[in-house]
Amino acid sequence: MIYKKDANFPYPILTNSSFDYEESEFYFDIELIENSEYYQFVIETTLTSSFIKTLLDLQKVELILIVQAKDNKFYPLKGLNDIIFIPKSRVSLNKRTTLQLQIRAKAQINFSANHELSLFYIQFKDKMNVEKNGTLGFSNIITFDSSNKKSYDLFEKKVDPNLLSEIKIELSTETIVIYYRNEEMQFAGLPHPINNLYVYMGLRTALQQFVLLFAEEGDECVYLNDINTPEEGLYLKLHQLMKQKGVEEISMDNLDAVIYQISDHIITKFTHTVRGLEGSAI
Amino acid sequence: MGMFQFARLQNIEEHNFHNVLEDFYKMGIRGLVRENLQNSLDARLSKDQPVVVKITFGDLAVNDIPGIDELKDRVQCLEGKNQYSQATIKRMQEAMKAEVVQFISFEDCNTKGLRGAKNGQSNNPEDTFGVYAYSKGVHGVEDDPEKEKVRGGSHGIGKIASNSASDIYLMYFANCDEHGEQHIGGTIQLIEHQYQQAYYRATGYFAQAKTYGDDQVQKFPYENNFHHVFAKDTRGLKIIVPFLREGFADEVEMVKTICDSFLIAILEKKLVVEINDKVIDDKTIHMYLSDEQYYQNEISEMKKEFTPLYAQTYTKIPAQKIQISNSETTFNFDLYFTYDEKIPVGRMAIFRTVGMKISDYKVLNNVRKPFNAVLIGGADEDVYLKSLENESHTDISADHIKDAKTKRLARKFLAKLNSELDRIIKEEIKKQNPVDGIIDTSDILYTTEIQFKKQIEKALGTVTINTGKKMMKTNDASAPKKQTKKGGKNKKAPALQKKPNPPKPNLTERDDELKKDRYSVQPNLVKRLIVNGKEIIHFDFSQEKAMQSAANCDILFEIIDGMGAKYAFDLANNYLEILNRHTFSTYAFDGNKIKGVTIPKNGIVELIVTFKPTYNKALKFNYLVEV
């Protein structure tokens, strides 16, 4: 359970509002990266108590991330700063989603080594114990506020009746251009996703080119953290998109996996659209 | 003689309930609301004022229903000859056992009400009361031919919608006319039955009968002096349906029906509907349309309900004139048309000029095109559309038309309507989709920036005083939310906040009891500890002004969980002894309260509690004090 209100525990507790410790701060901040599969929470914690920090190092207590939406989910952290991956199927982010860190005892904790307590408690510290699973502290609360979609102008279409093939994919400096021999092929007026197959083909073409351009000599793989950020144009957009979606490496072998990671169900949306049209054909 | 009039029969021929009853029942609350609101709109009095319909639902004692005793007897006499009527009769008999039932009523204002109630069953079409009350399949004629054209009902069965919503097919209507005369009528739809050695027709009229000659019977309404649920004392009509069937008292569904069916009547200030305490008018309707509780608000998900889109189309887009001909007559319509690629399902709402929707029209070959449209004609168009409407006024088609020529013309009209819309949609698609340009991939290629709100301090109603300690304010949401713990040294603010005393049960209590003030203690002022099998509770009241003048106080215990929910705590069940840590005097306790705790000069109260072995040591507390 997340602690939203103060209450009197039968032992000292480390929070941002209690005076049980002489000095007591327990804050955390998060950054979030997401792709079609999971959320990646990057967590940074500020904790003033060296007593608790020592217990964490000794693994006598654990730091737990609690994500409360419809129900509570618990994710132990490996340290004050950690990255937690949560599949999108496991949590939903909405206005009611609330997060908090808590410190929980993994075994009975004695307070005799705790010199940070306030005057009242310090006189009893040798005799004070917190049982296993007891909460030793809780942090500030972080609530989900809003999400903004940023789209990328990656694709252009053109009609060219003189095309030698039915369609043609070309990479320009800013975009992936799909040429159609006639405008019927563009399905104007039908739901967008019906063009997703072309988008997929275009994306694959552009990513292949990305690998060819950015792989080190003798290497078949591009490590996105190692290369210089492309300066402008199409490759900059692709680079940003991949970085934002948590892609670390790309090669000829994982192109489809990368497309899946950086996009939102291109083929599923195509399938639903076609099925929908089939269902409403009258 | 009972209060309901059933016509005598030679014998029983028909063993079924009126078939329309079940048809209407299947439409649920939607059918009932549509029918009644439509009738009210048609009876609009002043064009400068909206018709106001008040919908009320709640409980009603069966004994307050006029004429109910006779109906109970008759329902007991019904005999079903087939499975369906047996089931219905059983339901009626079961329903009759209740002492309190649900009712719904529709009361209209700025409407004409019915005329000529005093004349009763006069067979004069201008006596609208008589026509409404005692005939089926006809309606009274408007004296203004233009109004007659635009009025909604055309099948003459709308009245029965109210019967169908009642478990015993019972409805009443209370009328107040322009002279302030108040009368009440009603009907019950049973089956043909035998009652006290005679045979009777299915329909019973809530009326008194006057007999002329041998067998001439004329019905007259009762003057209305029944229970207030049945009262109508301002000009207009009130429909009352007792024994409301299960599932009909659904406020969300009612609000949606009103918005869906009467969108334009409401936007054009022709209609205002009040449901219990909710008001739906041209201003508030937007609030309901954008509320997730009622409507899907994501345009890309609007696949079944389109009302929020219609509202946008109608209010934001100027109308274009279109002409549709059935090759004999040309009709003129106003078309409001939006094209938006996000719209997944294309529909065109067809409205009558009175502002009631007839249909979510599917344009042939364009049901999945990303458009939304509203179509409204004038008086002539209304008449023609009326002839194309199905019985429940929910669609237009040529299928139900019997006359071959009319049917052919109707088909032509619909084909023209489809092709005209098809042309407009195609044009718009071409305009919106230049063959060369950016492809919109925002639904598949995007990144999401997610923002979080960080609550640095607890969002409590807390105040800081000069020592930096806090007392919790109760019932105060306006208190500052963020306070740094160590800051604010010079701020002065009330430290204890008064909490209202619970009302005293009687006045025999001692005076000083009555004068006590109750405060909630912010957890920072308290330290708790369980050590060596005892609990120590330390209160620091040294900075609390409210406590300084007091020599003693009462302390109350409340269990609290992390979310702030509070639970009762009984001291006697958990504690054996409560002791002052410094004076070793013991304190009496009662319920959740320790009485007469001494407050020393330094303001520090320390208690030592001996608890029972069953005491849950993990509990968290909040404390209150009374001084």
mmCIF file of C-alpha atoms in Angstrom, chain B residues 210-408:
data_model
loop_
_atom_site.group_PDB
_atom_site.id
_atom_site.type_symbol
_atom_site.label_atom_id
_atom_site.label_comp_id
_atom_site.label_asym_id
_atom_site.label_seq_id
_atom_site.Cartn_x
_atom_site.Cartn_y
_atom_site.Cartn_z
ATOM 1 C CA LYS B 210 -71.849 7.919 -17.335
ATOM 2 C CA THR B 211 -74.505 5.718 -18.888
ATOM 3 C CA TYR B 212 -77.113 6.998 -21.358
ATOM 4 C CA GLY B 213 -80.088 4.954 -22.352
ATOM 5 C CA ASP B 214 -79.486 1.212 -22.350
ATOM 6 C CA ASP B 215 -75.898 0.739 -23.294
ATOM 7 C CA GLN B 216 -74.434 4.138 -24.260
ATOM 8 C CA VAL B 217 -71.449 4.756 -22.019
ATOM 9 C CA GLN B 218 -69.437 7.956 -21.970
ATOM 10 C CA LYS B 219 -66.193 8.212 -20.012
ATOM 11 C CA PHE B 220 -65.142 11.284 -17.996
ATOM 12 C CA PRO B 221 -61.848 11.924 -16.202
ATOM 13 C CA TYR B 222 -61.477 12.299 -12.439
ATOM 14 C CA GLU B 223 -60.617 15.626 -10.944
ATOM 15 C CA ASN B 224 -57.080 15.379 -9.713
ATOM 16 C CA ASN B 225 -56.777 15.245 -5.935
ATOM 17 C CA PHE B 226 -54.537 12.237 -5.572
ATOM 18 C CA HIS B 227 -51.030 11.770 -4.126
ATOM 19 C CA HIS B 228 -48.538 14.517 -5.084
ATOM 20 C CA VAL B 229 -46.632 12.189 -7.433
ATOM 21 C CA PHE B 230 -49.757 12.375 -9.604
ATOM 22 C CA ALA B 231 -50.304 16.122 -9.251
ATOM 23 C CA LYS B 232 -49.992 18.520 -12.196
ATOM 24 C CA ASP B 233 -50.794 22.086 -11.180
ATOM 25 C CA THR B 234 -49.227 24.135 -13.981
ATOM 26 C CA ARG B 235 -50.393 24.065 -17.566
ATOM 27 C CA GLY B 236 -49.167 20.937 -19.342
ATOM 28 C CA LEU B 237 -49.183 17.199 -19.057
ATOM 29 C CA LYS B 238 -47.533 14.798 -16.650
ATOM 30 C CA ILE B 239 -47.099 11.128 -17.411
ATOM 31 C CA ILE B 240 -46.720 8.847 -14.405
ATOM 32 C CA VAL B 241 -45.612 5.234 -14.750
ATOM 33 C CA PRO B 242 -45.838 3.257 -11.489
ATOM 34 C CA PHE B 243 -44.378 -0.245 -11.160
ATOM 35 C CA LEU B 244 -41.432 0.873 -13.288
ATOM 36 C CA ARG B 245 -39.730 -2.198 -14.689
ATOM 37 C CA GLU B 246 -36.321 -3.251 -13.508
ATOM 38 C CA GLY B 247 -33.383 -1.571 -15.221
ATOM 39 C CA PHE B 248 -35.427 1.417 -16.417
ATOM 40 C CA ALA B 249 -34.332 3.802 -13.655
ATOM 41 C CA ASP B 250 -30.965 4.234 -15.362
ATOM 42 C CA GLU B 251 -29.971 7.872 -15.212
ATOM 43 C CA VAL B 252 -26.917 7.533 -17.453
ATOM 44 C CA GLU B 253 -28.971 5.879 -20.165
ATOM 45 C CA MET B 254 -31.649 8.567 -19.835
ATOM 46 C CA VAL B 255 -29.135 11.393 -20.181
ATOM 47 C CA LYS B 256 -27.678 9.708 -23.239
ATOM 48 C CA THR B 257 -31.087 9.162 -24.841
ATOM 49 C CA ILE B 258 -31.925 12.819 -24.349
ATOM 50 C CA CYS B 259 -28.617 13.988 -25.831
ATOM 51 C CA ASP B 260 -28.769 11.464 -28.685
ATOM 52 C CA SER B 261 -32.359 11.995 -29.735
ATOM 53 C CA PHE B 262 -32.923 15.661 -28.931
ATOM 54 C CA LEU B 263 -29.488 17.125 -29.546
ATOM 55 C CA ILE B 264 -30.693 19.865 -31.848
ATOM 56 C CA ALA B 265 -33.891 20.583 -29.931
ATOM 57 C CA ILE B 266 -31.652 21.266 -26.928
ATOM 58 C CA LEU B 267 -28.956 23.198 -28.814
ATOM 59 C CA GLU B 268 -31.674 25.341 -30.420
ATOM 60 C CA LYS B 269 -33.198 26.061 -26.974
ATOM 61 C CA LYS B 270 -36.459 24.356 -27.848
ATOM 62 C CA LEU B 271 -36.120 21.828 -25.078
ATOM 63 C CA VAL B 272 -34.720 21.691 -21.568
ATOM 64 C CA VAL B 273 -34.800 18.433 -19.631
ATOM 65 C CA GLU B 274 -34.383 18.058 -15.899
ATOM 66 C CA ILE B 275 -33.647 14.631 -14.486
ATOM 67 C CA ASN B 276 -33.881 14.648 -10.720
ATOM 68 C CA ASP B 277 -31.241 17.332 -9.994
ATOM 69 C CA LYS B 278 -29.524 17.392 -13.405
ATOM 70 C CA VAL B 279 -30.393 20.013 -15.995
ATOM 71 C CA ILE B 280 -29.702 19.440 -19.665
ATOM 72 C CA ASP B 281 -29.925 22.642 -21.687
ATOM 73 C CA ASP B 282 -28.039 24.292 -24.552
ATOM 74 C CA LYS B 283 -25.135 25.096 -22.211
ATOM 75 C CA THR B 284 -24.871 22.026 -19.986
ATOM 76 C CA ILE B 285 -25.321 19.513 -22.808
ATOM 77 C CA HIS B 286 -21.685 20.049 -23.825
ATOM 78 C CA MET B 287 -20.607 18.969 -20.362
ATOM 79 C CA TYR B 288 -22.421 15.654 -20.747
ATOM 80 C CA LEU B 289 -21.150 15.144 -24.290
ATOM 81 C CA SER B 290 -17.559 15.527 -23.150
ATOM 82 C CA ASP B 291 -17.921 13.396 -20.012
ATOM 83 C CA GLU B 292 -16.373 9.928 -20.289
ATOM 84 C CA GLN B 293 -19.097 8.590 -18.042
ATOM 85 C CA TYR B 294 -21.570 9.167 -20.861
ATOM 86 C CA TYR B 295 -19.643 9.214 -24.119
ATOM 87 C CA GLN B 296 -16.472 7.932 -25.646
ATOM 88 C CA ASN B 297 -14.434 11.065 -26.280
ATOM 89 C CA GLU B 298 -11.669 9.682 -28.411
ATOM 90 C CA ILE B 299 -12.791 10.407 -31.981
ATOM 91 C CA SER B 300 -10.959 7.348 -33.271
ATOM 92 C CA GLU B 301 -13.091 5.169 -30.965
ATOM 93 C CA MET B 302 -16.494 6.610 -31.920
ATOM 94 C CA LYS B 303 -17.803 3.565 -33.685
ATOM 95 C CA LYS B 304 -21.331 3.198 -32.322
ATOM 96 C CA GLU B 305 -22.305 6.518 -30.781
ATOM 97 C CA PHE B 306 -21.781 9.731 -32.688
ATOM 98 C CA THR B 307 -23.607 12.394 -30.710
ATOM 99 C CA PRO B 308 -20.481 14.353 -29.648
ATOM 100 C CA LEU B 309 -19.471 14.446 -33.325
ATOM 101 C CA TYR B 310 -22.918 15.585 -34.465
ATOM 102 C CA ALA B 311 -22.792 18.381 -31.904
ATOM 103 C CA GLN B 312 -19.429 19.528 -33.282
ATOM 104 C CA THR B 313 -20.574 19.298 -36.872
ATOM 105 C CA TYR B 314 -23.798 21.162 -36.202
ATOM 106 C CA THR B 315 -22.312 23.956 -34.118
ATOM 107 C CA LYS B 316 -19.004 24.513 -35.907
ATOM 108 C CA ILE B 317 -19.670 23.991 -39.613
ATOM 109 C CA PRO B 318 -21.898 26.284 -41.706
ATOM 110 C CA ALA B 319 -24.719 24.535 -43.525
ATOM 111 C CA GLN B 320 -24.720 23.848 -47.242
ATOM 112 C CA LYS B 321 -28.002 23.582 -49.133
ATOM 113 C CA ILE B 322 -28.718 20.343 -50.918
ATOM 114 C CA GLN B 323 -31.690 19.273 -53.023
ATOM 115 C CA ILE B 324 -32.951 15.733 -53.187
ATOM 116 C CA SER B 325 -35.699 14.824 -55.619
ATOM 117 C CA ASN B 326 -37.836 11.723 -55.778
ATOM 118 C CA SER B 327 -38.569 12.670 -59.436
ATOM 119 C CA GLU B 328 -41.963 14.136 -58.497
ATOM 120 C CA THR B 329 -41.050 16.538 -55.735
ATOM 121 C CA THR B 330 -37.798 18.235 -54.872
ATOM 122 C CA PHE B 331 -36.906 18.573 -51.220
ATOM 123 C CA ASN B 332 -34.512 21.114 -49.748
ATOM 124 C CA PHE B 333 -32.244 20.272 -46.862
ATOM 125 C CA ASP B 334 -29.545 21.933 -44.834
ATOM 126 C CA LEU B 335 -26.483 19.717 -44.664
ATOM 127 C CA TYR B 336 -23.800 20.170 -42.016
ATOM 128 C CA PHE B 337 -20.757 18.188 -43.070
ATOM 129 C CA THR B 338 -17.377 17.455 -41.418
ATOM 130 C CA TYR B 339 -14.527 15.481 -42.880
ATOM 131 C CA ASP B 340 -11.907 14.243 -40.404
ATOM 132 C CA GLU B 341 -9.518 11.379 -41.059
ATOM 133 C CA LYS B 342 -9.730 10.325 -37.413
ATOM 134 C CA ILE B 343 -13.426 9.440 -37.686
ATOM 135 C CA PRO B 344 -13.652 5.658 -37.984
ATOM 136 C CA VAL B 345 -17.331 5.293 -38.891
ATOM 137 C CA GLY B 346 -19.250 7.737 -41.063
ATOM 138 C CA ARG B 347 -22.863 8.540 -40.199
ATOM 139 C CA MET B 348 -25.350 11.248 -41.065
ATOM 140 C CA ALA B 349 -27.893 12.194 -38.422
ATOM 141 C CA ILE B 350 -31.271 13.032 -39.898
ATOM 142 C CA PHE B 351 -33.227 15.403 -37.680
ATOM 143 C CA ARG B 352 -36.765 16.644 -37.856
ATOM 144 C CA THR B 353 -37.134 20.429 -37.660
ATOM 145 C CA VAL B 354 -38.458 20.045 -34.135
ATOM 146 C CA GLY B 355 -34.915 18.889 -33.283
ATOM 147 C CA MET B 356 -35.451 15.189 -32.771
ATOM 148 C CA LYS B 357 -33.193 12.692 -34.480
ATOM 149 C CA ILE B 358 -34.795 10.103 -36.724
ATOM 150 C CA SER B 359 -31.787 8.165 -37.845
ATOM 151 C CA ASP B 360 -28.046 7.585 -37.766
ATOM 152 C CA TYR B 361 -28.193 7.250 -41.521
ATOM 153 C CA LYS B 362 -25.724 4.956 -43.247
ATOM 154 C CA VAL B 363 -24.753 6.369 -46.615
ATOM 155 C CA LEU B 364 -24.522 3.492 -49.066
ATOM 156 C CA ASN B 365 -20.898 2.404 -49.669
ATOM 157 C CA ASN B 366 -19.664 5.067 -47.258
ATOM 158 C CA VAL B 367 -20.186 3.582 -43.802
ATOM 159 C CA ARG B 368 -16.465 3.557 -43.016
ATOM 160 C CA LYS B 369 -15.618 6.889 -44.572
ATOM 161 C CA PRO B 370 -14.198 9.485 -42.206
ATOM 162 C CA PHE B 371 -17.044 11.968 -42.205
ATOM 163 C CA ASN B 372 -19.863 13.126 -39.984
ATOM 164 C CA ALA B 373 -22.993 14.955 -41.069
ATOM 165 C CA VAL B 374 -26.296 16.378 -39.887
ATOM 166 C CA LEU B 375 -29.279 16.766 -42.234
ATOM 167 C CA ILE B 376 -32.342 18.913 -41.494
ATOM 168 C CA GLY B 377 -35.170 19.972 -43.769
ATOM 169 C CA GLY B 378 -38.245 22.155 -43.356
ATOM 170 C CA ALA B 379 -41.925 21.444 -42.805
ATOM 171 C CA ASP B 380 -42.483 19.705 -46.176
ATOM 172 C CA GLU B 381 -39.359 17.631 -45.758
ATOM 173 C CA ASP B 382 -40.574 16.610 -42.285
ATOM 174 C CA VAL B 383 -43.818 15.325 -43.739
ATOM 175 C CA TYR B 384 -42.006 13.322 -46.350
ATOM 176 C CA LEU B 385 -39.439 11.921 -43.916
ATOM 177 C CA LYS B 386 -42.277 11.007 -41.580
ATOM 178 C CA SER B 387 -43.728 8.803 -44.275
ATOM 179 C CA LEU B 388 -40.382 7.039 -44.569
ATOM 180 C CA GLU B 389 -39.996 6.409 -40.856
ATOM 181 C CA ASN B 390 -40.333 3.026 -39.294
ATOM 182 C CA GLU B 391 -42.701 2.541 -36.378
ATOM 183 C CA SER B 392 -40.246 3.343 -33.624
ATOM 184 C CA HIS B 393 -39.048 6.510 -35.428
ATOM 185 C CA THR B 394 -35.472 5.239 -35.486
ATOM 186 C CA ASP B 395 -34.710 4.901 -39.188
ATOM 187 C CA ILE B 396 -35.953 5.771 -42.633
ATOM 188 C CA SER B 397 -36.503 3.216 -45.380
ATOM 189 C CA ALA B 398 -38.872 2.294 -48.164
ATOM 190 C CA ASP B 399 -39.447 -1.254 -46.968
ATOM 191 C CA HIS B 400 -42.514 -0.708 -44.791
ATOM 192 C CA ILE B 401 -44.407 1.384 -47.380
ATOM 193 C CA LYS B 402 -47.372 -0.513 -48.770
ATOM 194 C CA ASP B 403 -48.457 1.575 -51.765
ATOM 195 C CA ALA B 404 -46.377 0.511 -54.782
ATOM 196 C CA LYS B 405 -45.983 3.951 -56.315
ATOM 197 C CA THR B 406 -45.118 5.644 -53.030
ATOM 198 C CA LYS B 407 -42.637 2.893 -52.416
ATOM 199 C CA ARG B 408 -40.986 3.445 -55.797
#
